Amino acid sequence: MLLPSALTPALSLQVACEYGMVHVVSESGGPKGKDYCILYNPQWAHLPHDLGKASLLQLRDWTASMLCSLPDVPARGFSNQIPLVARGNCTFYEKVRLAQGGGARGLLIVSKEALVPPGGNKTQYDEIGIPVALLSHKDMLDIFKSFGRAVRAALYAPNEPMLDYNMVIIFVMAVGTVALGGYWAGSRDVKKRYMKHKRDDGPEKQDDEAVDVTPVMICVFVVMCCSMLVLLYYFYDQLVYVIIGIFCLSSSTGLYSCLSPLVQRLPFGRCRVPDNSLPYFHKRPPVSLLLLALLCLAVSVLWGAFRNEDQWAWVLQDALGVAFCLHMLKTIRLPTFKACTLLLLVLFVYDVFFVFITPFLTKSGNSIMVEVATGPSDSATHEKLPMVLKVPRLNASPLALCDRPFSLLGFGDILVPGLLVAYCHRFDIQVQSSRVYFVACTVEGPTFISLGAVFRHRPTAREGL
């Protein structure tokens, strides 16, 4: 996703934050040490990247105090300790200033709410020389339950791997879907032209007509996207099951659309349904296609029933998602380059607003797009929207405790460039240009993304719709 230069100064004012780890061991030599996720601001103080270089200090439970005034500091201070204090009642700066004045070597602020980066201003950053981080209340309870009250802790921030191999899998799936969908869309036009000159084959061999997108349809579509995104942001727990149901139906339709041309080529199962007056069945469809429809519906129902099984359900979700995207790319047609330009322009504005502007408008400081795509942290259902390709992280890293276990790519990042690629292929066929525009448009996108990933300092997955 590209960020306009006009937004760069505004975004630079946001608080820098990174994930880190707190390694906890028992002073009595009990169970093996364990890592817990923390969120820290490197502008206060940097953490060592290697656990072996981090100081193992006494972790002191001071959560009964907010540490907002001098009387909250114990008489003997926090000499060579890392105090745990409760979040609230004063700024992060006031807490860490008192902790540093009491001799603390670090500060962990326990939060029952979603973790946010501990921020301050440049003058405050220059004044403080100890790290300050946020730890979830749930992790604090687990620490004392597992290790007792006498514990030591070390704060460190391991380096993230430059590339997780799951990104390669997502890249191949996305680019493959765009290329195959664009090629299929153009091939349908070739077949359609051929069938116009072969009237005697009959209407039953005709494919479903493509839907031409008009400027009015584009504007209505974007308004609907904005409305649905806002509704999901405020009524996520109520609407998420509606979206899951729609995905099951649409993805099974897409899977059927992708597999039916292959099934029709099989040398068996060509017998047809007997004469009847039932809806749809009166056309006497082949038995093989009926069995295929039942199979596709069964696959989507299977995913719906076991969608939260992280070990294998993502495979079904990706297969259904790719089939859905292929079906949309071959069915929806942008008739003119003007329509392509309008669609890309309004979706670009839509993307920038909901990802980069909405953090300044929401109370939590999170973007509406990311909040909806990844699921609100305070969701009662803990359900996730299925309109994404998801692949589990394959690199072993302690930071996997902090970050989400899956890398995500929204269907929008496949469908939008895919529609442009499909248009280019149709144009190639119309002007008989040996698919030069189709190849150029297909290769240009992945090349740009690859170059961007090489020059980015810390590449991460795109997590949006």
Tab-separated table of C-alpha atoms in Angstrom:
chain	number	residue	atom	x	y	z
A	1	MET	CA	0.000	0.000	0.000
A	2	LEU	CA	1.373	3.379	-0.992
A	3	LEU	CA	1.286	6.303	1.408
A	4	PRO	CA	0.931	9.794	-0.056
A	5	SER	CA	3.747	12.134	0.850
A	6	ALA	CA	1.217	14.591	2.259
A	7	LEU	CA	0.389	12.153	5.031
A	8	THR	CA	3.966	11.454	6.063
A	9	PRO	CA	4.382	14.411	8.493
A	10	ALA	CA	1.132	13.567	10.242
A	11	LEU	CA	2.054	9.934	10.647
A	12	SER	CA	5.503	10.789	11.967
A	13	LEU	CA	3.798	12.306	15.017
A	14	GLN	CA	2.449	8.927	16.049
A	15	VAL	CA	4.188	7.135	18.918
A	16	ALA	CA	6.882	4.685	17.872
A	17	CYS	CA	6.426	1.236	19.316
A	18	GLU	CA	7.974	-2.189	19.061
A	19	TYR	CA	7.334	-5.595	20.468
A	20	GLY	CA	9.771	-6.975	22.993
A	21	MET	CA	10.033	-9.816	25.483
A	22	VAL	CA	10.337	-10.126	29.231
A	23	HIS	CA	12.102	-13.347	30.200
A	24	VAL	CA	11.025	-14.488	33.665
A	25	VAL	CA	12.756	-17.041	35.921
A	26	SER	CA	12.135	-18.061	39.514
A	27	GLU	CA	14.669	-16.979	42.131
A	28	SER	CA	14.291	-20.388	43.796
A	29	GLY	CA	15.364	-22.218	40.643
A	30	GLY	CA	11.946	-23.742	39.980
A	31	PRO	CA	10.442	-24.201	36.509
A	32	LYS	CA	12.261	-23.254	33.348
A	33	GLY	CA	12.137	-19.585	32.366
A	34	LYS	CA	9.379	-18.279	30.129
A	35	ASP	CA	9.001	-15.355	27.741
A	36	TYR	CA	6.094	-12.908	27.782
A	37	CYS	CA	5.180	-10.247	25.264
A	38	ILE	CA	5.657	-6.556	26.039
A	39	LEU	CA	5.069	-3.394	24.024
A	40	TYR	CA	7.745	-0.760	24.479
A	41	ASN	CA	8.786	2.573	23.040
A	42	PRO	CA	12.464	2.596	21.967
A	43	GLN	CA	12.530	6.387	22.306
A	44	TRP	CA	12.645	5.991	26.088
A	45	ALA	CA	15.508	3.493	26.036
A	46	HIS	CA	16.625	0.700	23.724
A	47	LEU	CA	16.515	-2.947	24.719
A	48	PRO	CA	19.309	-5.430	23.897
A	49	HIS	CA	18.559	-7.793	21.040
A	50	ASP	CA	20.201	-10.781	22.722
A	51	LEU	CA	18.835	-12.288	25.926
A	52	GLY	CA	22.382	-13.088	27.020
A	53	LYS	CA	23.203	-9.365	27.082
A	54	ALA	CA	20.123	-8.409	29.120
A	55	SER	CA	20.440	-7.919	32.882
A	56	LEU	CA	18.449	-10.353	35.018
A	57	LEU	CA	16.871	-8.159	37.702
A	58	GLN	CA	14.385	-8.642	40.503
A	59	LEU	CA	10.783	-8.170	39.364
A	60	ARG	CA	8.876	-6.341	42.092
A	61	ASP	CA	5.098	-6.382	42.273
A	62	TRP	CA	4.007	-2.806	42.981
A	63	THR	CA	0.653	-3.014	41.191
A	64	ALA	CA	-1.203	-1.919	44.327
A	65	SER	CA	0.160	1.535	43.473
A	66	MET	CA	-0.312	3.683	40.381
A	67	LEU	CA	3.132	5.242	40.942
A	68	CYS	CA	1.851	8.734	40.176
A	69	SER	CA	3.270	10.695	43.126
A	70	LEU	CA	6.363	10.613	45.346
A	71	PRO	CA	4.570	8.897	48.282
A	72	ASP	CA	3.930	5.931	45.954
A	73	VAL	CA	7.674	5.196	45.849
A	74	PRO	CA	8.762	2.783	48.642
A	75	ALA	CA	11.112	4.095	51.317
A	76	ARG	CA	14.005	1.986	50.022
A	77	GLY	CA	13.210	2.710	46.402
A	78	PHE	CA	13.525	0.239	43.537
A	79	SER	CA	17.290	-0.209	43.560
A	80	ASN	CA	18.292	-2.567	40.698
A	81	GLN	CA	14.705	-3.726	40.319
A	82	ILE	CA	12.031	-3.735	37.629
A	83	PRO	CA	8.795	-2.634	39.324
A	84	LEU	CA	5.379	-3.715	38.102
A	85	VAL	CA	2.894	-0.852	38.468
A	86	ALA	CA	-0.748	-0.409	37.491
A	87	ARG	CA	-1.702	1.664	34.483
A	88	GLY	CA	-3.742	4.846	34.878
A	89	ASN	CA	-4.219	8.125	36.830
A	90	CYS	CA	-1.130	9.811	35.338
A	91	THR	CA	1.070	9.854	32.260
A	92	PHE	CA	3.678	7.269	31.365
A	93	TYR	CA	6.336	9.929	31.832
A	94	GLU	CA	5.332	10.597	35.446
A	95	LYS	CA	5.483	6.895	36.244
A	96	VAL	CA	8.858	6.247	34.653
A	97	ARG	CA	10.354	9.457	36.134
A	98	LEU	CA	9.442	8.322	39.655
A	99	ALA	CA	10.677	4.794	38.965
A	100	GLN	CA	14.006	6.067	37.639
A	101	GLY	CA	14.353	8.418	40.613
A	102	GLY	CA	13.825	5.429	42.906
A	103	GLY	CA	16.705	3.528	41.314
A	104	ALA	CA	14.707	1.233	39.023
A	105	ARG	CA	16.455	-0.307	36.018
A	106	GLY	CA	13.242	-0.629	34.053
A	107	LEU	CA	9.487	-0.245	34.404
A	108	LEU	CA	6.646	-2.577	33.458
A	109	ILE	CA	3.183	-1.020	33.406
A	110	VAL	CA	0.411	-3.597	33.777
A	111	SER	CA	-2.644	-2.957	31.627
A	112	LYS	CA	-6.035	-4.646	31.677
A	113	GLU	CA	-6.906	-2.913	28.418
A	114	ALA	CA	-5.393	-3.260	24.968
A	115	LEU	CA	-1.659	-2.516	24.962
A	116	VAL	CA	-0.748	0.912	23.611
A	117	PRO	CA	2.762	2.317	23.142
A	118	PRO	CA	3.983	4.349	26.142
A	119	GLY	CA	4.510	7.777	24.626
A	120	GLY	CA	6.009	11.107	25.611
A	121	ASN	CA	7.708	14.103	24.008
A	122	LYS	CA	11.321	14.666	22.964
A	123	THR	CA	12.279	16.476	26.171
A	124	GLN	CA	10.901	13.644	28.270
A	125	TYR	CA	12.671	11.048	26.140
A	126	ASP	CA	15.997	12.814	26.709
A	127	GLU	CA	15.420	12.866	30.457
A	128	ILE	CA	14.658	9.171	30.883
A	129	GLY	CA	17.322	6.490	30.601
A	130	ILE	CA	15.482	3.291	31.561
A	131	PRO	CA	13.170	1.174	29.391
A	132	VAL	CA	9.423	1.354	29.963
A	133	ALA	CA	7.011	-1.200	28.554
A	134	LEU	CA	3.445	-2.416	28.868
A	135	LEU	CA	2.578	-5.936	30.024
A	136	SER	CA	-0.909	-7.401	29.894
A	137	HIS	CA	-2.666	-8.110	33.184
A	138	LYS	CA	-3.275	-11.693	32.063
A	139	ASP	CA	0.461	-12.271	31.585
A	140	MET	CA	1.231	-10.777	34.995
A	141	LEU	CA	-1.170	-13.226	36.650
A	142	ASP	CA	0.442	-16.100	34.753
A	143	ILE	CA	3.907	-15.012	35.890
A	144	PHE	CA	3.026	-15.114	39.581
A	145	LYS	CA	1.009	-18.307	39.170
A	146	SER	CA	3.850	-20.114	37.391
A	147	PHE	CA	6.874	-18.742	39.237
A	148	GLY	CA	5.606	-17.368	42.543
A	149	ARG	CA	6.346	-13.902	43.880
A	150	ALA	CA	10.144	-14.217	44.006
A	151	VAL	CA	11.077	-13.835	40.348
A	152	ARG	CA	13.711	-12.216	38.197
A	153	ALA	CA	13.186	-10.768	34.761
A	154	ALA	CA	15.209	-9.579	31.787
A	155	LEU	CA	13.904	-7.209	29.122
A	156	TYR	CA	15.078	-7.723	25.549
A	157	ALA	CA	13.887	-7.214	21.978
A	158	PRO	CA	14.932	-10.046	19.635
A	159	ASN	CA	15.399	-9.199	15.984
A	160	GLU	CA	12.587	-10.182	13.683
A	161	PRO	CA	13.508	-12.358	10.687
A	162	MET	CA	13.847	-10.290	7.523
A	163	LEU	CA	11.474	-12.612	5.660
A	164	ASP	CA	8.971	-15.156	6.830
A	165	TYR	CA	8.487	-17.898	4.260
A	166	ASN	CA	4.738	-17.701	4.662
A	167	MET	CA	4.956	-14.402	2.794
A	168	VAL	CA	6.309	-16.324	-0.196
A	169	ILE	CA	3.267	-18.614	-0.070
A	170	ILE	CA	0.878	-15.657	0.137
A	171	PHE	CA	2.759	-13.913	-2.676
A	172	VAL	CA	2.487	-16.956	-4.958
A	173	MET	CA	-1.209	-17.439	-4.179
A	174	ALA	CA	-2.031	-13.773	-4.753
A	175	VAL	CA	-0.030	-13.318	-7.954
A	176	GLY	CA	-1.156	-16.696	-9.278
A	177	THR	CA	-4.805	-15.801	-8.655
A	178	VAL	CA	-4.427	-12.419	-10.360
A	179	ALA	CA	-2.655	-13.925	-13.379
A	180	LEU	CA	-4.989	-16.908	-13.750
A	181	GLY	CA	-8.114	-14.824	-13.183
A	182	GLY	CA	-7.011	-12.221	-15.713
A	183	TYR	CA	-6.154	-14.880	-18.280
A	184	TRP	CA	-9.450	-16.688	-17.718
A	185	ALA	CA	-11.439	-13.473	-18.112
A	186	GLY	CA	-9.828	-12.772	-21.477
A	187	SER	CA	-10.275	-16.353	-22.633
A	188	ARG	CA	-14.015	-16.078	-21.935
A	189	ASP	CA	-14.176	-13.161	-24.363
A	190	VAL	CA	-12.452	-15.262	-27.019
A	191	LYS	CA	-14.966	-18.049	-26.512
A	192	LYS	CA	-17.856	-15.594	-26.546
A	193	ARG	CA	-16.764	-14.196	-29.911
A	194	TYR	CA	-16.340	-17.677	-31.282
A	195	MET	CA	-19.816	-18.726	-30.157
A	196	LYS	CA	-21.355	-15.722	-31.899
A	197	HIS	CA	-20.170	-17.203	-35.193
A	198	LYS	CA	-21.368	-20.687	-34.323
A	199	ARG	CA	-25.085	-20.351	-33.745
A	200	ASP	CA	-25.860	-24.017	-34.189
A	201	ASP	CA	-24.206	-25.091	-30.918
A	202	GLY	CA	-27.224	-23.929	-28.915
A	203	PRO	CA	-27.527	-21.725	-25.856
A	204	GLU	CA	-26.712	-24.408	-23.284
A	205	LYS	CA	-23.017	-24.233	-24.091
A	206	GLN	CA	-22.858	-20.520	-23.430
A	207	ASP	CA	-21.059	-19.385	-20.305
A	208	ASP	CA	-22.709	-17.040	-17.839
A	209	GLU	CA	-22.623	-13.487	-19.067
A	210	ALA	CA	-20.043	-11.160	-17.528
A	211	VAL	CA	-21.235	-8.137	-15.571
A	212	ASP	CA	-20.055	-4.808	-17.004
A	213	VAL	CA	-19.208	-2.322	-14.253
A	214	THR	CA	-20.463	1.239	-14.772
A	215	PRO	CA	-19.284	4.406	-12.952
A	216	VAL	CA	-22.554	4.473	-11.003
A	217	MET	CA	-21.989	0.884	-9.876
A	218	ILE	CA	-18.461	1.791	-8.748
A	219	CYS	CA	-19.702	4.690	-6.624
A	220	VAL	CA	-22.491	2.585	-5.108
A	221	PHE	CA	-20.003	-0.199	-4.381
A	222	VAL	CA	-17.612	2.127	-2.538
A	223	VAL	CA	-20.451	3.648	-0.498
A	224	MET	CA	-21.571	0.148	0.460
A	225	CYS	CA	-18.003	-0.780	1.453
A	226	CYS	CA	-17.693	2.299	3.655
A	227	SER	CA	-21.056	1.659	5.278
A	228	MET	CA	-20.325	-2.011	5.925
A	229	LEU	CA	-16.892	-1.219	7.364
A	230	VAL	CA	-18.325	1.330	9.797
A	231	LEU	CA	-21.162	-1.014	10.774
A	232	LEU	CA	-18.676	-3.818	11.415
A	233	TYR	CA	-16.562	-1.482	13.528
A	234	TYR	CA	-19.495	-0.690	15.826
A	235	PHE	CA	-21.489	-3.944	15.599
A	236	TYR	CA	-18.761	-6.483	14.925
A	237	ASP	CA	-20.055	-9.278	17.159
A	238	GLN	CA	-23.521	-9.096	15.608
A	239	LEU	CA	-22.507	-8.870	11.932
A	240	VAL	CA	-19.507	-11.177	11.815
A	241	TYR	CA	-21.695	-14.280	11.563
A	242	VAL	CA	-23.628	-12.722	8.683
A	243	ILE	CA	-20.346	-12.177	6.833
A	244	ILE	CA	-19.244	-15.753	7.571
A	245	GLY	CA	-22.525	-17.080	6.151
A	246	ILE	CA	-22.202	-14.941	3.024
A	247	PHE	CA	-18.630	-16.160	2.566
A	248	CYS	CA	-19.722	-19.805	2.792
A	249	LEU	CA	-22.347	-19.322	0.074
A	250	SER	CA	-20.248	-17.162	-2.249
A	251	SER	CA	-17.080	-19.247	-1.898
A	252	SER	CA	-18.934	-22.494	-2.623
A	253	THR	CA	-20.359	-20.818	-5.735
A	254	GLY	CA	-16.870	-19.712	-6.726
A	255	LEU	CA	-15.455	-23.194	-6.169
A	256	TYR	CA	-18.214	-24.682	-8.324
A	257	SER	CA	-17.549	-22.110	-11.042
A	258	CYS	CA	-13.845	-22.985	-11.085
A	259	LEU	CA	-14.250	-26.767	-11.056
A	260	SER	CA	-17.261	-27.192	-13.348
A	261	PRO	CA	-15.263	-26.717	-16.606
A	262	LEU	CA	-12.932	-29.512	-15.485
A	263	VAL	CA	-15.781	-31.824	-14.471
A	264	GLN	CA	-17.520	-31.286	-17.813
A	265	ARG	CA	-14.421	-32.606	-19.563
A	266	LEU	CA	-14.492	-35.893	-17.666
A	267	PRO	CA	-15.451	-38.907	-19.828
A	268	PHE	CA	-17.933	-40.223	-17.244
A	269	GLY	CA	-20.939	-38.915	-15.308
A	270	ARG	CA	-22.544	-37.293	-18.351
A	271	CYS	CA	-26.009	-38.723	-17.794
A	272	ARG	CA	-28.651	-36.126	-17.066
A	273	VAL	CA	-31.452	-35.746	-14.571
A	274	PRO	CA	-34.770	-37.234	-15.832
A	275	ASP	CA	-37.528	-34.935	-17.058
A	276	ASN	CA	-39.156	-33.014	-14.212
A	277	SER	CA	-40.841	-29.710	-13.379
A	278	LEU	CA	-38.645	-28.688	-10.452
A	279	PRO	CA	-36.898	-25.286	-10.475
A	280	TYR	CA	-33.448	-25.499	-12.101
A	281	PHE	CA	-33.714	-29.293	-12.399
A	282	HIS	CA	-36.174	-28.977	-15.281
A	283	LYS	CA	-33.144	-28.019	-17.403
A	284	ARG	CA	-31.858	-31.561	-16.791
A	285	PRO	CA	-28.337	-30.721	-15.596
A	286	PRO	CA	-25.692	-33.487	-15.712
A	287	VAL	CA	-25.480	-35.646	-12.615
A	288	SER	CA	-21.752	-34.906	-12.362
A	289	LEU	CA	-22.459	-31.191	-11.915
A	290	LEU	CA	-25.028	-31.902	-9.207
A	291	LEU	CA	-22.491	-34.006	-7.334
A	292	LEU	CA	-19.926	-31.227	-7.784
A	293	ALA	CA	-22.370	-28.668	-6.351
A	294	LEU	CA	-22.937	-30.875	-3.301
A	295	LEU	CA	-19.181	-31.323	-2.876
A	296	CYS	CA	-18.506	-27.565	-3.055
A	297	LEU	CA	-21.272	-26.864	-0.564
A	298	ALA	CA	-19.899	-29.569	1.744
A	299	VAL	CA	-16.413	-28.019	1.622
A	300	SER	CA	-17.735	-24.592	2.624
A	301	VAL	CA	-19.875	-26.105	5.401
A	302	LEU	CA	-16.852	-28.062	6.646
A	303	TRP	CA	-14.829	-24.864	6.801
A	304	GLY	CA	-17.680	-23.053	8.550
A	305	ALA	CA	-17.904	-25.755	11.206
A	306	PHE	CA	-14.158	-25.947	11.861
A	307	ARG	CA	-13.085	-22.409	10.899
A	308	ASN	CA	-11.331	-21.823	14.239
A	309	GLU	CA	-9.078	-24.883	13.931
A	310	ASP	CA	-5.809	-23.041	13.387
A	311	GLN	CA	-3.819	-26.134	12.423
A	312	TRP	CA	-5.607	-26.900	9.145
A	313	ALA	CA	-8.733	-24.774	8.588
A	314	TRP	CA	-6.634	-22.038	6.967
A	315	VAL	CA	-5.966	-24.389	4.031
A	316	LEU	CA	-9.694	-24.669	3.297
A	317	GLN	CA	-10.162	-20.929	3.771
A	318	ASP	CA	-7.385	-20.143	1.297
A	319	ALA	CA	-8.746	-22.628	-1.255
A	320	LEU	CA	-12.245	-21.178	-0.972
A	321	GLY	CA	-10.858	-17.643	-1.058
A	322	VAL	CA	-8.828	-18.242	-4.217
A	323	ALA	CA	-11.848	-19.837	-5.901
A	324	PHE	CA	-14.035	-16.882	-4.911
A	325	CYS	CA	-11.514	-14.380	-6.307
A	326	LEU	CA	-11.165	-16.314	-9.580
A	327	HIS	CA	-14.939	-16.385	-9.976
A	328	MET	CA	-15.203	-12.643	-9.376
A	329	LEU	CA	-12.375	-11.840	-11.800
A	330	LYS	CA	-13.932	-13.809	-14.640
A	331	THR	CA	-17.459	-12.539	-13.953
A	332	ILE	CA	-16.961	-8.813	-13.268
A	333	ARG	CA	-15.740	-6.841	-16.275
A	334	LEU	CA	-14.410	-3.302	-16.466
A	335	PRO	CA	-15.454	-2.232	-19.982
A	336	THR	CA	-13.186	0.820	-20.368
A	337	PHE	CA	-9.893	2.124	-19.095
A	338	LYS	CA	-11.810	5.073	-17.651
A	339	ALA	CA	-13.739	2.646	-15.443
A	340	CYS	CA	-10.444	1.060	-14.321
A	341	THR	CA	-9.022	4.461	-13.418
A	342	LEU	CA	-12.139	5.496	-11.511
A	343	LEU	CA	-12.259	2.232	-9.546
A	344	LEU	CA	-8.583	2.342	-8.586
A	345	LEU	CA	-8.778	6.027	-7.640
A	346	VAL	CA	-11.815	5.793	-5.360
A	347	LEU	CA	-10.530	2.598	-3.725
A	348	PHE	CA	-7.161	4.259	-3.149
A	349	VAL	CA	-8.861	7.135	-1.335
A	350	TYR	CA	-11.031	4.652	0.568
A	351	ASP	CA	-7.965	2.617	1.595
A	352	VAL	CA	-5.919	5.633	2.702
A	353	PHE	CA	-8.781	7.088	4.725
A	354	PHE	CA	-9.726	3.937	6.624
A	355	VAL	CA	-6.130	2.822	7.256
A	356	PHE	CA	-4.189	6.048	7.838
A	357	ILE	CA	-6.744	8.746	8.704
A	358	THR	CA	-9.154	6.909	11.000
A	359	PRO	CA	-6.506	6.324	13.735
A	360	PHE	CA	-6.744	10.074	14.395
A	361	LEU	CA	-10.541	9.838	14.697
A	362	THR	CA	-11.051	6.749	16.882
A	363	LYS	CA	-10.722	6.705	20.661
A	364	SER	CA	-8.419	3.681	20.625
A	365	GLY	CA	-6.045	5.193	18.064
A	366	ASN	CA	-6.380	2.123	15.816
A	367	SER	CA	-7.453	2.254	12.196
A	368	ILE	CA	-10.950	1.037	11.428
A	369	MET	CA	-9.668	-1.094	8.545
A	370	VAL	CA	-7.117	-3.035	10.609
A	371	GLU	CA	-9.447	-3.280	13.607
A	372	VAL	CA	-12.179	-4.878	11.500
A	373	ALA	CA	-9.876	-7.061	9.398
A	374	THR	CA	-8.066	-8.587	12.374
A	375	GLY	CA	-10.996	-8.550	14.793
A	376	PRO	CA	-11.439	-6.116	17.711
A	377	SER	CA	-9.383	-7.030	20.765
A	378	ASP	CA	-12.468	-6.681	22.980
A	379	SER	CA	-14.695	-8.838	20.779
A	380	ALA	CA	-16.863	-11.238	22.772
A	381	THR	CA	-16.990	-13.787	19.941
A	382	HIS	CA	-13.269	-13.701	19.000
A	383	GLU	CA	-14.361	-14.450	15.434
A	384	LYS	CA	-12.363	-13.236	12.434
A	385	LEU	CA	-13.637	-12.065	9.080
A	386	PRO	CA	-12.903	-14.738	6.459
A	387	MET	CA	-12.276	-12.451	3.459
A	388	VAL	CA	-8.522	-12.916	3.701
A	389	LEU	CA	-5.847	-15.354	2.637
A	390	LYS	CA	-4.074	-16.531	5.764
A	391	VAL	CA	-0.913	-18.567	6.237
A	392	PRO	CA	0.671	-19.360	9.621
A	393	ARG	CA	4.080	-17.938	10.382
A	394	LEU	CA	6.811	-20.421	9.498
A	395	ASN	CA	9.872	-18.815	11.114
A	396	ALA	CA	10.521	-19.674	14.753
A	397	SER	CA	10.857	-16.424	16.730
A	398	PRO	CA	10.077	-15.452	20.329
A	399	LEU	CA	8.135	-12.489	18.943
A	400	ALA	CA	5.535	-14.933	17.631
A	401	LEU	CA	4.052	-14.619	21.132
A	402	CYS	CA	3.330	-10.959	20.449
A	403	ASP	CA	2.389	-10.793	16.834
A	404	ARG	CA	-0.546	-12.548	15.283
A	405	PRO	CA	0.202	-16.199	14.410
A	406	PHE	CA	-1.018	-15.680	10.829
A	407	SER	CA	-0.040	-13.354	8.020
A	408	LEU	CA	-3.085	-12.003	6.218
A	409	LEU	CA	-3.842	-10.628	2.768
A	410	GLY	CA	-7.291	-9.230	2.071
A	411	PHE	CA	-9.279	-10.178	-0.999
A	412	GLY	CA	-9.330	-6.525	-2.034
A	413	ASP	CA	-5.580	-6.654	-2.622
A	414	ILE	CA	-6.208	-9.458	-5.123
A	415	LEU	CA	-9.442	-8.376	-6.788
A	416	VAL	CA	-8.556	-4.735	-7.468
A	417	PRO	CA	-5.301	-5.371	-9.391
A	418	GLY	CA	-6.870	-8.523	-10.832
A	419	LEU	CA	-9.664	-6.538	-12.473
A	420	LEU	CA	-7.064	-4.308	-14.124
A	421	VAL	CA	-5.092	-7.339	-15.344
A	422	ALA	CA	-8.301	-8.865	-16.708
A	423	TYR	CA	-9.054	-5.634	-18.576
A	424	CYS	CA	-5.553	-5.633	-20.078
A	425	HIS	CA	-5.998	-9.197	-21.300
A	426	ARG	CA	-9.344	-8.350	-22.897
A	427	PHE	CA	-7.725	-5.343	-24.556
A	428	ASP	CA	-4.906	-7.540	-25.890
A	429	ILE	CA	-7.457	-9.865	-27.445
A	430	GLN	CA	-9.403	-6.984	-28.953
A	431	VAL	CA	-6.353	-5.384	-30.601
A	432	GLN	CA	-4.566	-8.722	-31.160
A	433	SER	CA	-1.357	-7.609	-29.425
A	434	SER	CA	-0.043	-11.054	-28.393
A	435	ARG	CA	-0.967	-10.419	-24.738
A	436	VAL	CA	1.766	-7.793	-24.283
A	437	TYR	CA	-0.368	-5.631	-21.961
A	438	PHE	CA	-1.526	-8.650	-19.978
A	439	VAL	CA	2.042	-9.825	-19.361
A	440	ALA	CA	3.334	-6.329	-18.571
A	441	CYS	CA	0.520	-5.593	-16.113
A	442	THR	CA	0.864	-8.997	-14.447
A	443	VAL	CA	4.634	-8.699	-14.003
A	444	GLU	CA	4.683	-5.018	-12.980
A	445	GLY	CA	2.744	-5.470	-9.747
A	446	PRO	CA	4.818	-8.319	-8.250
A	447	THR	CA	8.046	-6.601	-9.326
A	448	PHE	CA	7.088	-3.372	-7.551
A	449	ILE	CA	6.072	-5.277	-4.415
A	450	SER	CA	9.332	-7.265	-4.428
A	451	LEU	CA	11.464	-4.149	-4.754
A	452	GLY	CA	9.498	-2.476	-1.981
A	453	ALA	CA	10.037	-5.473	0.306
A	454	VAL	CA	13.787	-5.448	-0.361
A	455	PHE	CA	14.192	-1.804	0.623
A	456	ARG	CA	11.866	-1.859	3.606
A	457	HIS	CA	13.630	-2.032	6.951
A	458	ARG	CA	11.147	-4.386	8.560
A	459	PRO	CA	8.865	-6.117	6.091
A	460	THR	CA	5.522	-7.269	7.494
A	461	ALA	CA	2.349	-8.700	6.127
A	462	ARG	CA	-0.408	-6.478	4.896
A	463	GLU	CA	-3.419	-6.971	7.192
A	464	GLY	CA	-6.308	-5.376	5.638
A	465	LEU	CA	-9.358	-6.049	3.672
